[in-house]
């Protein structure tokens, strides 16, 4: 399991945007006040643009898990292809 914690110091007048499918939460307000504005936006065009998504695996546990899984699958496929070329059965 990957632990993903991002502490962010809010700046008045700035917004925080995130993909809703990622886990998120808020800590208790210890001074001042907080106002939340939630917008749920759906866009099939945006979902189709996923191939242009940048790599967030340095801080996103789910992105890191997906990246490792892709790497492992690529290594396994390469290994299998090399074994085929050598005439050895794949494990």
mmCIF file of N, CA and C in Angstrom:
data_model
loop_
_atom_site.group_PDB
_atom_site.id
_atom_site.type_symbol
_atom_site.label_atom_id
_atom_site.label_comp_id
_atom_site.label_asym_id
_atom_site.label_seq_id
_atom_site.Cartn_x
_atom_site.Cartn_y
_atom_site.Cartn_z
ATOM 1 N N UNK A 1 0.849 -1.179 0.000
ATOM 2 C CA UNK A 1 0.000 0.000 0.000
ATOM 3 C C UNK A 1 0.891 1.237 0.000
ATOM 4 N N UNK A 2 0.519 2.213 -0.815
ATOM 5 C CA UNK A 2 1.270 3.449 -0.887
ATOM 6 C C UNK A 2 0.592 4.486 -0.004
ATOM 7 N N UNK A 3 1.393 5.225 0.706
ATOM 8 C CA UNK A 3 0.873 6.272 1.565
ATOM 9 C C UNK A 3 1.001 7.586 0.823
ATOM 10 N N UNK A 4 -0.095 8.276 0.665
ATOM 11 C CA UNK A 4 -0.016 9.570 0.003
ATOM 12 C C UNK A 4 -0.591 10.636 0.917
ATOM 13 N N UNK A 5 0.260 11.524 1.330
ATOM 14 C CA UNK A 5 -0.147 12.631 2.187
ATOM 15 C C UNK A 5 0.442 13.900 1.592
ATOM 16 N N UNK A 6 -0.395 14.865 1.372
ATOM 17 C CA UNK A 6 0.051 16.146 0.859
ATOM 18 C C UNK A 6 -0.522 17.213 1.776
ATOM 19 N N UNK A 7 0.333 17.877 2.503
ATOM 20 C CA UNK A 7 -0.110 18.997 3.330
ATOM 21 C C UNK A 7 0.056 20.261 2.509
ATOM 22 N N UNK A 8 -0.980 21.046 2.470
ATOM 23 C CA UNK A 8 -0.988 22.251 1.657
ATOM 24 C C UNK A 8 -1.402 23.427 2.527
ATOM 25 N N UNK A 9 -0.617 24.483 2.496
ATOM 26 C CA UNK A 9 -0.975 25.710 3.214
ATOM 27 C C UNK A 9 -1.771 26.587 2.255
ATOM 28 N N UNK A 10 -3.013 26.786 2.580
ATOM 29 C CA UNK A 10 -3.885 27.545 1.690
ATOM 30 C C UNK A 10 -3.465 29.007 1.615
ATOM 31 N N UNK A 11 -3.701 29.579 0.462
ATOM 32 C CA UNK A 11 -3.410 30.987 0.221
ATOM 33 C C UNK A 11 -4.744 31.667 -0.076
ATOM 34 N N UNK A 12 -5.093 32.722 0.673
ATOM 35 C CA UNK A 12 -6.364 33.403 0.421
ATOM 36 C C UNK A 12 -6.491 33.810 -1.048
ATOM 37 N N UNK A 13 -7.654 33.524 -1.623
ATOM 38 C CA UNK A 13 -7.899 33.884 -3.014
ATOM 39 C C UNK A 13 -7.500 32.814 -4.018
ATOM 40 N N UNK A 14 -6.879 31.733 -3.555
ATOM 41 C CA UNK A 14 -6.483 30.641 -4.450
ATOM 42 C C UNK A 14 -7.371 29.429 -4.219
ATOM 43 N N UNK A 15 -7.547 28.652 -5.259
ATOM 44 C CA UNK A 15 -8.370 27.446 -5.174
ATOM 45 C C UNK A 15 -7.488 26.207 -5.279
ATOM 46 N N UNK A 16 -7.985 25.113 -4.772
ATOM 47 C CA UNK A 16 -7.320 23.821 -4.905
ATOM 48 C C UNK A 16 -8.205 22.963 -5.808
ATOM 49 N N UNK A 17 -7.640 22.489 -6.893
ATOM 50 C CA UNK A 17 -8.371 21.632 -7.819
ATOM 51 C C UNK A 17 -7.754 20.247 -7.777
ATOM 52 N N UNK A 18 -8.583 19.239 -7.831
ATOM 53 C CA UNK A 18 -8.061 17.871 -7.853
ATOM 54 C C UNK A 18 -9.055 16.974 -8.557
ATOM 55 N N UNK A 19 -8.552 15.837 -9.000
ATOM 56 C CA UNK A 19 -9.433 14.841 -9.593
ATOM 57 C C UNK A 19 -10.228 14.210 -8.467
ATOM 58 N N UNK A 20 -11.506 14.210 -8.581
ATOM 59 C CA UNK A 20 -12.364 13.715 -7.513
ATOM 60 C C UNK A 20 -12.148 12.266 -7.153
ATOM 61 N N UNK A 21 -11.642 11.455 -8.088
ATOM 62 C CA UNK A 21 -11.497 10.042 -7.779
ATOM 63 C C UNK A 21 -10.334 9.775 -6.820
ATOM 64 N N UNK A 22 -9.478 10.752 -6.612
ATOM 65 C CA UNK A 22 -8.373 10.583 -5.675
ATOM 66 C C UNK A 22 -8.867 10.837 -4.255
ATOM 67 N N UNK A 23 -8.336 10.047 -3.343
ATOM 68 C CA UNK A 23 -8.719 10.245 -1.941
ATOM 69 C C UNK A 23 -8.317 11.657 -1.516
ATOM 70 N N UNK A 24 -9.153 12.257 -0.722
ATOM 71 C CA UNK A 24 -8.834 13.596 -0.243
ATOM 72 C C UNK A 24 -9.605 13.857 1.042
ATOM 73 N N UNK A 25 -9.153 14.834 1.751
ATOM 74 C CA UNK A 25 -9.807 15.188 2.999
ATOM 75 C C UNK A 25 -9.312 16.545 3.458
ATOM 76 N N UNK A 26 -9.817 16.982 4.569
ATOM 77 C CA UNK A 26 -9.413 18.274 5.118
ATOM 78 C C UNK A 26 -9.237 18.128 6.622
ATOM 79 N N UNK A 27 -8.239 18.782 7.115
ATOM 80 C CA UNK A 27 -8.020 18.786 8.564
ATOM 81 C C UNK A 27 -8.857 19.896 9.196
ATOM 82 N N UNK A 28 -8.998 19.824 10.481
ATOM 83 C CA UNK A 28 -9.786 20.831 11.199
ATOM 84 C C UNK A 28 -9.160 22.212 11.039
ATOM 85 N N UNK A 29 -10.013 23.213 10.914
ATOM 86 C CA UNK A 29 -9.550 24.593 10.846
ATOM 87 C C UNK A 29 -9.215 25.044 12.258
ATOM 88 N N UNK A 30 -7.976 25.483 12.467
ATOM 89 C CA UNK A 30 -7.561 25.883 13.816
ATOM 90 C C UNK A 30 -7.623 27.392 14.010
ATOM 91 N N UNK A 31 -7.676 28.146 12.905
ATOM 92 C CA UNK A 31 -7.854 29.591 13.020
ATOM 93 C C UNK A 31 -8.494 30.092 11.730
ATOM 94 N N UNK A 32 -9.157 31.221 11.829
ATOM 95 C CA UNK A 32 -9.826 31.766 10.657
ATOM 96 C C UNK A 32 -11.058 30.955 10.302
ATOM 97 N N UNK A 33 -11.421 30.976 9.027
ATOM 98 C CA UNK A 33 -12.587 30.219 8.611
ATOM 99 C C UNK A 33 -12.329 29.612 7.238
ATOM 100 N N UNK A 34 -13.096 28.622 6.927
ATOM 101 C CA UNK A 34 -12.948 27.949 5.637
ATOM 102 C C UNK A 34 -14.305 27.926 4.953
ATOM 103 N N UNK A 35 -14.272 28.202 3.661
ATOM 104 C CA UNK A 35 -15.467 28.110 2.833
ATOM 105 C C UNK A 35 -15.143 27.134 1.711
ATOM 106 N N UNK A 36 -16.012 26.155 1.515
ATOM 107 C CA UNK A 36 -15.796 25.162 0.466
ATOM 108 C C UNK A 36 -16.806 25.359 -0.653
ATOM 109 N N UNK A 37 -16.337 25.273 -1.863
ATOM 110 C CA UNK A 37 -17.188 25.292 -3.042
ATOM 111 C C UNK A 37 -16.870 24.023 -3.821
ATOM 112 N N UNK A 38 -17.855 23.162 -3.944
ATOM 113 C CA UNK A 38 -17.654 21.899 -4.654
ATOM 114 C C UNK A 38 -18.327 21.963 -6.015
ATOM 115 N N UNK A 39 -17.588 21.592 -7.039
ATOM 116 C CA UNK A 39 -18.132 21.503 -8.391
ATOM 117 C C UNK A 39 -17.816 20.118 -8.923
ATOM 118 N N UNK A 40 -18.812 19.436 -9.393
ATOM 119 C CA UNK A 40 -18.583 18.137 -10.030
ATOM 120 C C UNK A 40 -18.795 18.336 -11.518
ATOM 121 N N UNK A 41 -17.739 18.160 -12.254
ATOM 122 C CA UNK A 41 -17.794 18.362 -13.699
ATOM 123 C C UNK A 41 -17.516 17.040 -14.402
ATOM 124 N N UNK A 42 -18.301 16.753 -15.412
ATOM 125 C CA UNK A 42 -18.093 15.532 -16.197
ATOM 126 C C UNK A 42 -17.882 15.953 -17.648
ATOM 127 N N UNK A 43 -16.882 15.370 -18.252
ATOM 128 C CA UNK A 43 -16.601 15.690 -19.640
ATOM 129 C C UNK A 43 -16.036 14.462 -20.334
ATOM 130 N N UNK A 44 -16.771 13.924 -21.294
ATOM 131 C CA UNK A 44 -16.260 12.771 -22.030
ATOM 132 C C UNK A 44 -15.028 13.164 -22.834
ATOM 133 N N UNK A 45 -14.985 14.402 -23.313
ATOM 134 C CA UNK A 45 -13.808 14.868 -24.052
ATOM 135 C C UNK A 45 -12.592 14.855 -23.134
ATOM 136 N N UNK A 46 -12.757 15.345 -21.909
ATOM 137 C CA UNK A 46 -11.641 15.353 -20.959
ATOM 138 C C UNK A 46 -11.173 13.934 -20.667
ATOM 139 N N UNK A 47 -12.107 13.017 -20.471
ATOM 140 C CA UNK A 47 -11.727 11.631 -20.189
ATOM 141 C C UNK A 47 -10.965 11.027 -21.363
ATOM 142 N N UNK A 48 -11.307 11.411 -22.585
ATOM 143 C CA UNK A 48 -10.598 10.909 -23.761
ATOM 144 C C UNK A 48 -9.175 11.455 -23.837
ATOM 145 N N UNK A 49 -8.927 12.574 -23.197
ATOM 146 C CA UNK A 49 -7.596 13.186 -23.238
ATOM 147 C C UNK A 49 -6.644 12.589 -22.212
ATOM 148 N N UNK A 50 -7.029 11.503 -21.575
ATOM 149 C CA UNK A 50 -6.201 10.903 -20.528
ATOM 150 C C UNK A 50 -4.791 10.581 -21.023
ATOM 151 N N UNK A 51 -4.665 10.271 -22.316
ATOM 152 C CA UNK A 51 -3.344 9.931 -22.844
ATOM 153 C C UNK A 51 -2.371 11.101 -22.720
ATOM 154 N N UNK A 52 -2.887 12.314 -22.537
ATOM 155 C CA UNK A 52 -2.026 13.481 -22.372
ATOM 156 C C UNK A 52 -1.732 13.790 -20.907
ATOM 157 N N UNK A 53 -2.283 12.983 -20.018
ATOM 158 C CA UNK A 53 -2.100 13.210 -18.582
ATOM 159 C C UNK A 53 -0.627 13.097 -18.213
ATOM 160 N N UNK A 54 -0.174 13.942 -17.382
ATOM 161 C CA UNK A 54 1.212 13.919 -16.910
ATOM 162 C C UNK A 54 1.379 12.861 -15.833
ATOM 163 N N UNK A 55 2.597 12.551 -15.533
ATOM 164 C CA UNK A 55 2.925 11.531 -14.535
ATOM 165 C C UNK A 55 2.939 12.165 -13.145
ATOM 166 N N UNK A 56 2.013 11.720 -12.285
ATOM 167 C CA UNK A 56 1.937 12.229 -10.921
ATOM 168 C C UNK A 56 2.425 11.189 -9.916
ATOM 169 N N UNK A 57 3.192 10.202 -10.386
ATOM 170 C CA UNK A 57 3.562 9.080 -9.523
ATOM 171 C C UNK A 57 4.518 9.466 -8.395
ATOM 172 N N UNK A 58 5.089 10.658 -8.443
ATOM 173 C CA UNK A 58 5.999 11.054 -7.365
ATOM 174 C C UNK A 58 5.245 11.352 -6.067
ATOM 175 N N UNK A 59 3.935 11.648 -6.158
ATOM 176 C CA UNK A 59 3.177 11.944 -4.936
ATOM 177 C C UNK A 59 1.817 11.261 -4.871
ATOM 178 N N UNK A 60 1.364 10.699 -5.971
ATOM 179 C CA UNK A 60 0.051 10.045 -5.989
ATOM 180 C C UNK A 60 0.231 8.534 -5.893
ATOM 181 N N UNK A 61 -0.242 7.952 -4.817
ATOM 182 C CA UNK A 61 -0.086 6.518 -4.603
ATOM 183 C C UNK A 61 -0.731 5.677 -5.684
ATOM 184 N N UNK A 62 -1.923 6.054 -6.136
ATOM 185 C CA UNK A 62 -2.602 5.289 -7.190
ATOM 186 C C UNK A 62 -1.834 5.379 -8.502
ATOM 187 N N UNK A 63 -1.337 6.579 -8.838
ATOM 188 C CA UNK A 63 -0.543 6.746 -10.059
ATOM 189 C C UNK A 63 0.747 5.934 -9.965
ATOM 190 N N UNK A 64 1.358 5.915 -8.791
ATOM 191 C CA UNK A 64 2.589 5.152 -8.592
ATOM 192 C C UNK A 64 2.318 3.657 -8.749
ATOM 193 N N UNK A 65 1.209 3.170 -8.194
ATOM 194 C CA UNK A 65 0.858 1.757 -8.323
ATOM 195 C C UNK A 65 0.639 1.394 -9.787
ATOM 196 N N UNK A 66 -0.082 2.243 -10.529
ATOM 197 C CA UNK A 66 -0.334 1.990 -11.946
ATOM 198 C C UNK A 66 0.966 1.995 -12.745
ATOM 199 N N UNK A 67 1.877 2.911 -12.419
ATOM 200 C CA UNK A 67 3.151 2.985 -13.132
ATOM 201 C C UNK A 67 3.976 1.724 -12.893
ATOM 202 N N UNK A 68 4.037 1.274 -11.652
ATOM 203 C CA UNK A 68 4.788 0.058 -11.326
ATOM 204 C C UNK A 68 4.173 -1.142 -12.039
ATOM 205 N N UNK A 69 2.859 -1.205 -12.055
ATOM 206 C CA UNK A 69 2.173 -2.318 -12.735
ATOM 207 C C UNK A 69 2.486 -2.316 -14.233
ATOM 208 N N UNK A 70 2.478 -1.133 -14.858
ATOM 209 C CA UNK A 70 2.823 -1.040 -16.282
ATOM 210 C C UNK A 70 4.257 -1.490 -16.520
ATOM 211 N N UNK A 71 5.181 -1.071 -15.640
ATOM 212 C CA UNK A 71 6.579 -1.469 -15.785
ATOM 213 C C UNK A 71 6.733 -2.977 -15.639
ATOM 214 N N UNK A 72 6.071 -3.560 -14.660
ATOM 215 C CA UNK A 72 6.155 -5.003 -14.447
ATOM 216 C C UNK A 72 5.586 -5.763 -15.641
ATOM 217 N N UNK A 73 4.474 -5.297 -16.187
ATOM 218 C CA UNK A 73 3.885 -5.943 -17.360
ATOM 219 C C UNK A 73 4.812 -5.849 -18.565
ATOM 220 N N UNK A 74 5.452 -4.702 -18.731
ATOM 221 C CA UNK A 74 6.375 -4.518 -19.844
ATOM 222 C C UNK A 74 7.585 -5.440 -19.711
ATOM 223 N N UNK A 75 8.121 -5.545 -18.503
ATOM 224 C CA UNK A 75 9.269 -6.425 -18.257
ATOM 225 C C UNK A 75 8.889 -7.878 -18.515
ATOM 226 N N UNK A 76 7.718 -8.283 -18.040
ATOM 227 C CA UNK A 76 7.265 -9.665 -18.240
ATOM 228 C C UNK A 76 7.088 -9.968 -19.726
ATOM 229 N N UNK A 77 6.512 -9.033 -20.481
ATOM 230 C CA UNK A 77 6.313 -9.240 -21.920
ATOM 231 C C UNK A 77 7.648 -9.318 -22.651
ATOM 232 N N UNK A 78 8.598 -8.463 -22.267
ATOM 233 C CA UNK A 78 9.925 -8.484 -22.887
ATOM 234 C C UNK A 78 10.639 -9.789 -22.578
ATOM 235 N N UNK A 79 10.560 -10.219 -21.322
ATOM 236 C CA UNK A 79 11.190 -11.476 -20.919
ATOM 237 C C UNK A 79 10.600 -12.650 -21.701
ATOM 238 N N UNK A 80 9.282 -12.667 -21.834
ATOM 239 C CA UNK A 80 8.610 -13.742 -22.566
ATOM 240 C C UNK A 80 9.052 -13.757 -24.031
ATOM 241 N N UNK A 81 9.154 -12.581 -24.637
ATOM 242 C CA UNK A 81 9.583 -12.490 -26.034
ATOM 243 C C UNK A 81 11.021 -12.981 -26.198
ATOM 244 N N UNK A 82 11.902 -12.622 -25.279
ATOM 245 C CA UNK A 82 13.295 -13.074 -25.353
ATOM 246 C C UNK A 82 13.392 -14.588 -25.192
ATOM 247 N N UNK A 83 12.600 -15.145 -24.285
ATOM 248 C CA UNK A 83 12.606 -16.602 -24.099
ATOM 249 C C UNK A 83 12.095 -17.314 -25.349
ATOM 250 N N UNK A 84 11.086 -16.751 -26.004
ATOM 251 C CA UNK A 84 10.576 -17.337 -27.248
ATOM 252 C C UNK A 84 11.664 -17.352 -28.312
ATOM 253 N N UNK A 85 12.406 -16.253 -28.406
ATOM 254 C CA UNK A 85 13.471 -16.160 -29.408
ATOM 255 C C UNK A 85 14.563 -17.192 -29.152
ATOM 256 N N UNK A 86 14.808 -17.499 -27.888
ATOM 257 C CA UNK A 86 15.832 -18.483 -27.529
ATOM 258 C C UNK A 86 15.286 -19.906 -27.576
ATOM 259 N N UNK A 87 13.999 -20.045 -27.842
ATOM 260 C CA UNK A 87 13.392 -21.365 -27.920
ATOM 261 C C UNK A 87 13.114 -22.003 -26.576
ATOM 262 N N UNK A 88 13.102 -21.201 -25.530
ATOM 263 C CA UNK A 88 12.824 -21.711 -24.185
ATOM 264 C C UNK A 88 11.361 -21.448 -23.839
ATOM 265 N N UNK A 89 10.743 -22.354 -23.086
ATOM 266 C CA UNK A 89 9.347 -22.116 -22.689
ATOM 267 C C UNK A 89 9.251 -20.972 -21.681
ATOM 268 N N UNK A 90 8.178 -20.216 -21.790
ATOM 269 C CA UNK A 90 7.944 -19.125 -20.829
ATOM 270 C C UNK A 90 7.558 -19.719 -19.485
ATOM 271 N N UNK A 91 7.977 -19.086 -18.380
ATOM 272 C CA UNK A 91 7.647 -19.613 -17.042
ATOM 273 C C UNK A 91 6.168 -19.539 -16.748
#
